[in-house]
PDB file of C-alpha atoms in Angstrom:
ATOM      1  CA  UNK A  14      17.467  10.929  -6.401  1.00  0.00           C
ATOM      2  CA  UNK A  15      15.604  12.602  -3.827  1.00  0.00           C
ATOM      3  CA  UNK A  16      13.754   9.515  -2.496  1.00  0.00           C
ATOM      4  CA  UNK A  17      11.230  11.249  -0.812  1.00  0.00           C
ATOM      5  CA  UNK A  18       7.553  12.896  -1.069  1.00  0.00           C
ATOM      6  CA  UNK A  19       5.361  14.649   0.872  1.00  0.00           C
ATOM      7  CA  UNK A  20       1.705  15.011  -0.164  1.00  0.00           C
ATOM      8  CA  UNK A  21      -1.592  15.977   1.413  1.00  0.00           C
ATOM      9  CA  UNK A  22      -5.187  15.615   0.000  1.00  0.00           C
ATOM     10  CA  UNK A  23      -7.664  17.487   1.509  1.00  0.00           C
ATOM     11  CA  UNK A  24     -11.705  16.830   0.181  1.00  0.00           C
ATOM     12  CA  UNK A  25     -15.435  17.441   1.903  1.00  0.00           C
ATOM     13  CA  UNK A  26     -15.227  13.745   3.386  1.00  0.00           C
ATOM     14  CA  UNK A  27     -11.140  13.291   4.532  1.00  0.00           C
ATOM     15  CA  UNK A  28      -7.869  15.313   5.398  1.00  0.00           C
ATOM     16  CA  UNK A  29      -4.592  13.239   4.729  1.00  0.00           C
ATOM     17  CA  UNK A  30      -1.187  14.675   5.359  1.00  0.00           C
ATOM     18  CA  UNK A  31       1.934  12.256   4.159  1.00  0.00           C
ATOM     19  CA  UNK A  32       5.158  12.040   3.944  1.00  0.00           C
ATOM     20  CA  UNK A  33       7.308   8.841   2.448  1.00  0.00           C
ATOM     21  CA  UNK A  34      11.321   8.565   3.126  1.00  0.00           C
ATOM     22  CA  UNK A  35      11.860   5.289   0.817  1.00  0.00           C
ATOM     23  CA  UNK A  36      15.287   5.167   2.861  1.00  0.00           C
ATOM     24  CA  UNK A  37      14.093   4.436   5.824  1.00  0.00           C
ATOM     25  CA  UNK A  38      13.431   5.771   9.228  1.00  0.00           C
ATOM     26  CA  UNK A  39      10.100   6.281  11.929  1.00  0.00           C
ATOM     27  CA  UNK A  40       6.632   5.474  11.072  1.00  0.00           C
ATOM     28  CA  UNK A  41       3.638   7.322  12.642  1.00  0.00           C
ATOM     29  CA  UNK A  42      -0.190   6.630  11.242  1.00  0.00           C
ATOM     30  CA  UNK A  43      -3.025   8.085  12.833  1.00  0.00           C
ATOM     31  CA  UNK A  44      -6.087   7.337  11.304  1.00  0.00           C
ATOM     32  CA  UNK A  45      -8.925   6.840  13.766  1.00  0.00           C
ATOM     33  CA  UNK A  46      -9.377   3.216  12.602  1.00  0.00           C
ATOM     34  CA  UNK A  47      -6.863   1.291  14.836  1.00  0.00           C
ATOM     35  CA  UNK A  48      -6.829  -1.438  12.578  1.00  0.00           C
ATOM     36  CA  UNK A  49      -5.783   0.472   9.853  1.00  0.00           C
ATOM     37  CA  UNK A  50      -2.806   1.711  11.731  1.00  0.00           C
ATOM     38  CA  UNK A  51      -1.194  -1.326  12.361  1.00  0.00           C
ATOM     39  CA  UNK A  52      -1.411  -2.518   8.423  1.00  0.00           C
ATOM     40  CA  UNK A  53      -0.075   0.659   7.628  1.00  0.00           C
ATOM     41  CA  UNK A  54       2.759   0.732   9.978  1.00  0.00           C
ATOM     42  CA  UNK A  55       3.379  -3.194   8.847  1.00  0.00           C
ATOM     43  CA  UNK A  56       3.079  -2.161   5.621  1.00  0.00           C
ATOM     44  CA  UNK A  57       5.975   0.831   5.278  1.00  0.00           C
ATOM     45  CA  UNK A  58       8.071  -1.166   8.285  1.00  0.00           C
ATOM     46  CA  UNK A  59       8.231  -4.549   5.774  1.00  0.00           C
ATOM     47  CA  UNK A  60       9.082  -2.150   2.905  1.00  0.00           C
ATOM     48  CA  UNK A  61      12.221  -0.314   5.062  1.00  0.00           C
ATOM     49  CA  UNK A  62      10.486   2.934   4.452  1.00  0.00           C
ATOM     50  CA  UNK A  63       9.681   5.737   7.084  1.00  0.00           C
ATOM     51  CA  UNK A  64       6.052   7.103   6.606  1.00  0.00           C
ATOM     52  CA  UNK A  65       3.894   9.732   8.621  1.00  0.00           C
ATOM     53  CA  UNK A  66       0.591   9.456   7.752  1.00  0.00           C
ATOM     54  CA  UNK A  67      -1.872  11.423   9.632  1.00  0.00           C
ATOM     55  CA  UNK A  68      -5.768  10.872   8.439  1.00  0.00           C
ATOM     56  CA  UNK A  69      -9.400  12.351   9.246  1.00  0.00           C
ATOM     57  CA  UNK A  70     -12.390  11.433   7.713  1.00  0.00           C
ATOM     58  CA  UNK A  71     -16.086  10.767   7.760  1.00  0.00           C
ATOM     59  CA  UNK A  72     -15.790   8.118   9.908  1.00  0.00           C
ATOM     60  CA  UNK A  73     -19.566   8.392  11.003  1.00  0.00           C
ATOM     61  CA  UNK A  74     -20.433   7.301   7.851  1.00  0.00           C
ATOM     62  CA  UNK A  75     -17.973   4.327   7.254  1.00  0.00           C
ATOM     63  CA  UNK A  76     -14.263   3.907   6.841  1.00  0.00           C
ATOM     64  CA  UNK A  77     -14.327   3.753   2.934  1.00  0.00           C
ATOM     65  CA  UNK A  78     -13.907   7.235   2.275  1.00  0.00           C
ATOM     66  CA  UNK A  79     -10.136   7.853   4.798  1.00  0.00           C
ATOM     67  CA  UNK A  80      -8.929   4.234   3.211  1.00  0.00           C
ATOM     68  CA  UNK A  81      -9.307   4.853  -0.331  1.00  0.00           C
ATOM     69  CA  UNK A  82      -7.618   8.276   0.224  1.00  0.00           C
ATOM     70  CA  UNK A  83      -4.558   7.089   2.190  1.00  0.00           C
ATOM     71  CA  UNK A  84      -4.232   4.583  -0.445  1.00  0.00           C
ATOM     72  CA  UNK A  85      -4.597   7.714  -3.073  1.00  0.00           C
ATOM     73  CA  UNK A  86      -2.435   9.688  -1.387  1.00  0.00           C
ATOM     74  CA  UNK A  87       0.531   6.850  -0.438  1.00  0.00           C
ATOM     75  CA  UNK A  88       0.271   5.924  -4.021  1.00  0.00           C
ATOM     76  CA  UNK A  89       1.175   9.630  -5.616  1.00  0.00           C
ATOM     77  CA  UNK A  90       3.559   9.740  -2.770  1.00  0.00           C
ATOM     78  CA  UNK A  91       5.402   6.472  -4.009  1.00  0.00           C
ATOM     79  CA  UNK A  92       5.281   7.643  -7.473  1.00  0.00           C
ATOM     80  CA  UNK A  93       7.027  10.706  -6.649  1.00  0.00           C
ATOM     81  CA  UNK A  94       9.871   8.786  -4.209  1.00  0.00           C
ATOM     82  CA  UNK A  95      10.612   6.949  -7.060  1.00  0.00           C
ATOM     83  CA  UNK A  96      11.390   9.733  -9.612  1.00  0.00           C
ATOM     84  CA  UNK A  97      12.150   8.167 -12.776  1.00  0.00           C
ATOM     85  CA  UNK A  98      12.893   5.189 -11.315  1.00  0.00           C
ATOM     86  CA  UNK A  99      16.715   4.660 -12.947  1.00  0.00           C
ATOM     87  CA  UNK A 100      18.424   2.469 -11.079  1.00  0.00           C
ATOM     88  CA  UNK A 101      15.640   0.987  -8.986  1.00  0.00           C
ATOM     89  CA  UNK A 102      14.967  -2.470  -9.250  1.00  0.00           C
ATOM     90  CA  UNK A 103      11.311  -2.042 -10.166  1.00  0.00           C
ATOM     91  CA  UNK A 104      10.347  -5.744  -9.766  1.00  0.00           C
ATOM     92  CA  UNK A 105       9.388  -7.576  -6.305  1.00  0.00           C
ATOM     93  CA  UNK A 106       7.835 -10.337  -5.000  1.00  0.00           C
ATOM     94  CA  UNK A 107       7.104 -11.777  -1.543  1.00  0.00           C
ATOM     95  CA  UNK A 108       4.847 -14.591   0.143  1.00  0.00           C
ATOM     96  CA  UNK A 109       4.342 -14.091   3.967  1.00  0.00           C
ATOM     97  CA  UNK A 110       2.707 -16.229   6.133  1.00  0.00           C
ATOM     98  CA  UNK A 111       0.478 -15.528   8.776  1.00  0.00           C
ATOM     99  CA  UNK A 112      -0.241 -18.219  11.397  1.00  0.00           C
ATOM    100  CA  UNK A 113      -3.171 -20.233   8.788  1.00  0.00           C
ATOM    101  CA  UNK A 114      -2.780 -17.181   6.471  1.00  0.00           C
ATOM    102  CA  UNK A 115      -0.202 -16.935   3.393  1.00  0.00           C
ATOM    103  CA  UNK A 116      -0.547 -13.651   1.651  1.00  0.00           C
ATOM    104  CA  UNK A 117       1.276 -12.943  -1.860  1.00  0.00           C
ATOM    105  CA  UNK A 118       2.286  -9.859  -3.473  1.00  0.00           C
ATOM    106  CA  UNK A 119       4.133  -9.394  -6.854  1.00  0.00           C
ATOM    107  CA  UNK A 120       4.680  -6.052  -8.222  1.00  0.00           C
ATOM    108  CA  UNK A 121       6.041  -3.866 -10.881  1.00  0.00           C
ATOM    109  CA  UNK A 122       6.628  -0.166 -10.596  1.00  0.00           C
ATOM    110  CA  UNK A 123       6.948   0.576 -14.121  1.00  0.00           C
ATOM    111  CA  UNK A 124       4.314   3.155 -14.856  1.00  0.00           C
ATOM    112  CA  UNK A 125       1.207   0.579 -15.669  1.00  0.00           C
ATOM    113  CA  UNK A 126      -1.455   0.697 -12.870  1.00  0.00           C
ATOM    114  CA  UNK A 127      -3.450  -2.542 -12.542  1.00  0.00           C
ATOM    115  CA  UNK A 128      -4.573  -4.259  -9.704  1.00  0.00           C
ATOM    116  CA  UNK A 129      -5.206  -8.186  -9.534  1.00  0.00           C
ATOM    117  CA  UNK A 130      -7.090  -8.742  -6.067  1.00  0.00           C
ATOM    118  CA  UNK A 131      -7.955 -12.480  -5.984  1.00  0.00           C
ATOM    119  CA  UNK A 132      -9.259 -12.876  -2.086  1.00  0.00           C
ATOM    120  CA  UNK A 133     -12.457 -13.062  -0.419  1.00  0.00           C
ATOM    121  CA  UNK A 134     -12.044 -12.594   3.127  1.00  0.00           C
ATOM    122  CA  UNK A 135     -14.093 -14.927   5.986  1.00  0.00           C
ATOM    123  CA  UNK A 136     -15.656 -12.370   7.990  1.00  0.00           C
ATOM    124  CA  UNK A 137     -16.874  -8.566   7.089  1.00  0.00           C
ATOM    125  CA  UNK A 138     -15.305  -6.782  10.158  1.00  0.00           C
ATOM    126  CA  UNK A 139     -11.580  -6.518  11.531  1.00  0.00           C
ATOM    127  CA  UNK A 140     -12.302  -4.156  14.572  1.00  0.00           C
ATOM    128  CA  UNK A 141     -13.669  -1.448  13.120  1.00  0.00           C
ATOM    129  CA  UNK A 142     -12.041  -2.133   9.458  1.00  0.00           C
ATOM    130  CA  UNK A 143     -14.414  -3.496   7.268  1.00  0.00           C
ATOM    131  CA  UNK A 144     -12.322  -5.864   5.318  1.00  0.00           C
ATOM    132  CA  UNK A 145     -13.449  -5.314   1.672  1.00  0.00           C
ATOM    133  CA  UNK A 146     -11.560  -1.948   2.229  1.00  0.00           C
ATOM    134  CA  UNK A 147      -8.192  -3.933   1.933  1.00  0.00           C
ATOM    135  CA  UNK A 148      -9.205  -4.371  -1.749  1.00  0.00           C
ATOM    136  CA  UNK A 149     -10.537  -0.879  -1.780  1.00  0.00           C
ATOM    137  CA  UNK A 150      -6.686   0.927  -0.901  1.00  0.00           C
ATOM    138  CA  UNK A 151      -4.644  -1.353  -2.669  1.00  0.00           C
ATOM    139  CA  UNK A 152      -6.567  -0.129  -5.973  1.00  0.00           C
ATOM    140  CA  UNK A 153      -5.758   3.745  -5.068  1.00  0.00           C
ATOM    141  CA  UNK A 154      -2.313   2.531  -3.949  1.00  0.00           C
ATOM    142  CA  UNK A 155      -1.748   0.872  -7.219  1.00  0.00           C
ATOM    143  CA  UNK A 156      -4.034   3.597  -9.813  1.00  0.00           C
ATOM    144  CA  UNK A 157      -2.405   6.244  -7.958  1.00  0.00           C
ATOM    145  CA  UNK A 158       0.994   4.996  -7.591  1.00  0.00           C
ATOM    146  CA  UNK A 159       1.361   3.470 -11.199  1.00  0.00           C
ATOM    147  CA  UNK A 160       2.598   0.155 -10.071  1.00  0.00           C
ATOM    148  CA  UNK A 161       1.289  -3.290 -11.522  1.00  0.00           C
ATOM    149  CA  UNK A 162       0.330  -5.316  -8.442  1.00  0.00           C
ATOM    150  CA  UNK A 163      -0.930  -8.751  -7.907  1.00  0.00           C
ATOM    151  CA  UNK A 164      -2.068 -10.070  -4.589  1.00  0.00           C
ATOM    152  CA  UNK A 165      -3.320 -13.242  -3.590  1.00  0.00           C
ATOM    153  CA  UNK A 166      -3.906 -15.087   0.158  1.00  0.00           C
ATOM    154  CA  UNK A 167      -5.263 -18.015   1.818  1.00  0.00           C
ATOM    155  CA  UNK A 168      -6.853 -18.475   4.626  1.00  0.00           C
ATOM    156  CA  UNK A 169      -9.342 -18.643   7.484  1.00  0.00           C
ATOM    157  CA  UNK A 170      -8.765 -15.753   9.767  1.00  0.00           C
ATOM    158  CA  UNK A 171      -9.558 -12.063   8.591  1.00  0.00           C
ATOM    159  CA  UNK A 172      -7.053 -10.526  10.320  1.00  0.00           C
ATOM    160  CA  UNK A 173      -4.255 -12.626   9.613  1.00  0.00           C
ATOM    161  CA  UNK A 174      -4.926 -12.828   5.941  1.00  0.00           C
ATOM    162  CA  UNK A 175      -5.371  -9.042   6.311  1.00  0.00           C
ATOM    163  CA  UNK A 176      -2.166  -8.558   7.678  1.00  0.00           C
ATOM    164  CA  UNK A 177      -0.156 -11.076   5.115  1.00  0.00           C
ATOM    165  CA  UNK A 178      -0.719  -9.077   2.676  1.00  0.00           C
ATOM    166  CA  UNK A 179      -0.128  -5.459   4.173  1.00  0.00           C
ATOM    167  CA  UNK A 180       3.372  -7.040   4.627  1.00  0.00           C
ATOM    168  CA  UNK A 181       3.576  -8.596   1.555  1.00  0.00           C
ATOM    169  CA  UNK A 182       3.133  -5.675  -0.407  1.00  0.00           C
ATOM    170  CA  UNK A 183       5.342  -3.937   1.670  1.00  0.00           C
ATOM    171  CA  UNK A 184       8.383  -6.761   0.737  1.00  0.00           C
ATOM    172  CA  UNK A 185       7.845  -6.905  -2.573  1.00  0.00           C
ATOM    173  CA  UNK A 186       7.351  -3.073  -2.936  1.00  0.00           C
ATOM    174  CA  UNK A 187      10.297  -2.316  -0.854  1.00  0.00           C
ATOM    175  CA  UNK A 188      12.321  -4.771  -2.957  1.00  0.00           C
ATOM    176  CA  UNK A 189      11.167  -3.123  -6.477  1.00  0.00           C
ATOM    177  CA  UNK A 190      11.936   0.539  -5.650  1.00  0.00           C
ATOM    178  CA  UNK A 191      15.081  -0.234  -3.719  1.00  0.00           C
ATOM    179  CA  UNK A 192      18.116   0.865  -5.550  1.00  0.00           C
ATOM    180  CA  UNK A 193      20.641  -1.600  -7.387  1.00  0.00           C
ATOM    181  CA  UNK A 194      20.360  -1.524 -11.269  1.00  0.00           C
ATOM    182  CA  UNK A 195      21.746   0.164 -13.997  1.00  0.00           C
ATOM    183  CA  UNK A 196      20.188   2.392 -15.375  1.00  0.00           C
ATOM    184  CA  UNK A 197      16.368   2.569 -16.064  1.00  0.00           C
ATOM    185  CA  UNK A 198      15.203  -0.950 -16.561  1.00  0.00           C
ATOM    186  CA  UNK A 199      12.919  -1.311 -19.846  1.00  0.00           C
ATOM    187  CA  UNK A 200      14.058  -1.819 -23.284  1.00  0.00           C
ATOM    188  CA  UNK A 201      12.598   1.627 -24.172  1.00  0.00           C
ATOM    189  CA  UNK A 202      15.046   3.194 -21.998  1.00  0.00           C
ATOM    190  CA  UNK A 203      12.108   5.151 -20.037  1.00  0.00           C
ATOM    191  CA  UNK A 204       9.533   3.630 -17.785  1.00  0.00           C
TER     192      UNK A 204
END
């Protein structure tokens, strides 16, 4: 297995150019939302993975537009990494804590999208990440990378609860597509 993608999405509003190594190595993520950046670089670092993500968008309008497309993008480039997925673990699961924050992510990369998002944040504004966009790329990440992901955190501090569950995803995704079964795990025999 190749474990490995590279994908680009160019529309009117963004211009995203990825590639994924699920066995490791650099990260580099440019987006023009600094914020951003560091979950992303949290994100692939928790999940062992090397990822160059480069992204430009409408960021005059909002950051909406460039996050839901990274997650679009990183999601079709997981899918592909993972290739038919025999002999990857495909489950994964990982609290992290935070300081006050505990995040929780759960996940199944077995070809059913879904999303369970279960977190209101405190305050609107990380920087200059508006935090309801965490909700917004997890649901591209997860439509886009057809993964079954729950997510779930407490706490009082936007960042921090922001940043437990970048990680957390990353753990429990890193843990699902890392190699170590036999075989393709489903009782159909395809997933």
């Amino acid at each position: 297995m190749n474990r490995k993608a590279e994908l680009s999405r160019v529309t009117k509003e963004t211009d995203i150019q990825c590639a994924l190594d699920l066995q490791g190595g650099k990260t580099a993520v440019s987006t023009g939302i600094g914020f951003f950046d560091h979950m992303l670089e949290a994100f692939a670092l928790h999940a062992g993975w090397a990822l160059s993500l480069t992204a430009k968008g409408d960021l005059e309008v909002d950051g909406h537009h460039l996050v839901e497309d990274a997650g679009i993008v990183l999601g079709k480039a997981l899918f592909e990494a993972c290739g038919d997925k025999s002999g990857l673990r495909r489950f994964g699961n990982a609290y992290v804590p935070m300081d006050e924050a505990l995040g929780f992510a759960a996940v199944d990369i077995g070809g059913r999208a879904f999303l369970a998002f279960e977190t209101v944040f405190p305050q609107a504004m990380i920087g200059a990440y508006d935090s309801c966009l965490t909700r917004e790329f997890f649901r591209a990440f997860a439509s886009n990378a057809a993964v079954t992901l729950h997510m779930n955190v407490s706490g009082v501090n936007a960042h921090h609860m922001t940043e437990a569950l970048f990680k957390a995803a990353g753990r429990a995704l890193g843990a699902a597509a890392a190699p170590g079964a036999a075989g393709i795990l489903s009782t159909k025999g395809v997933l």
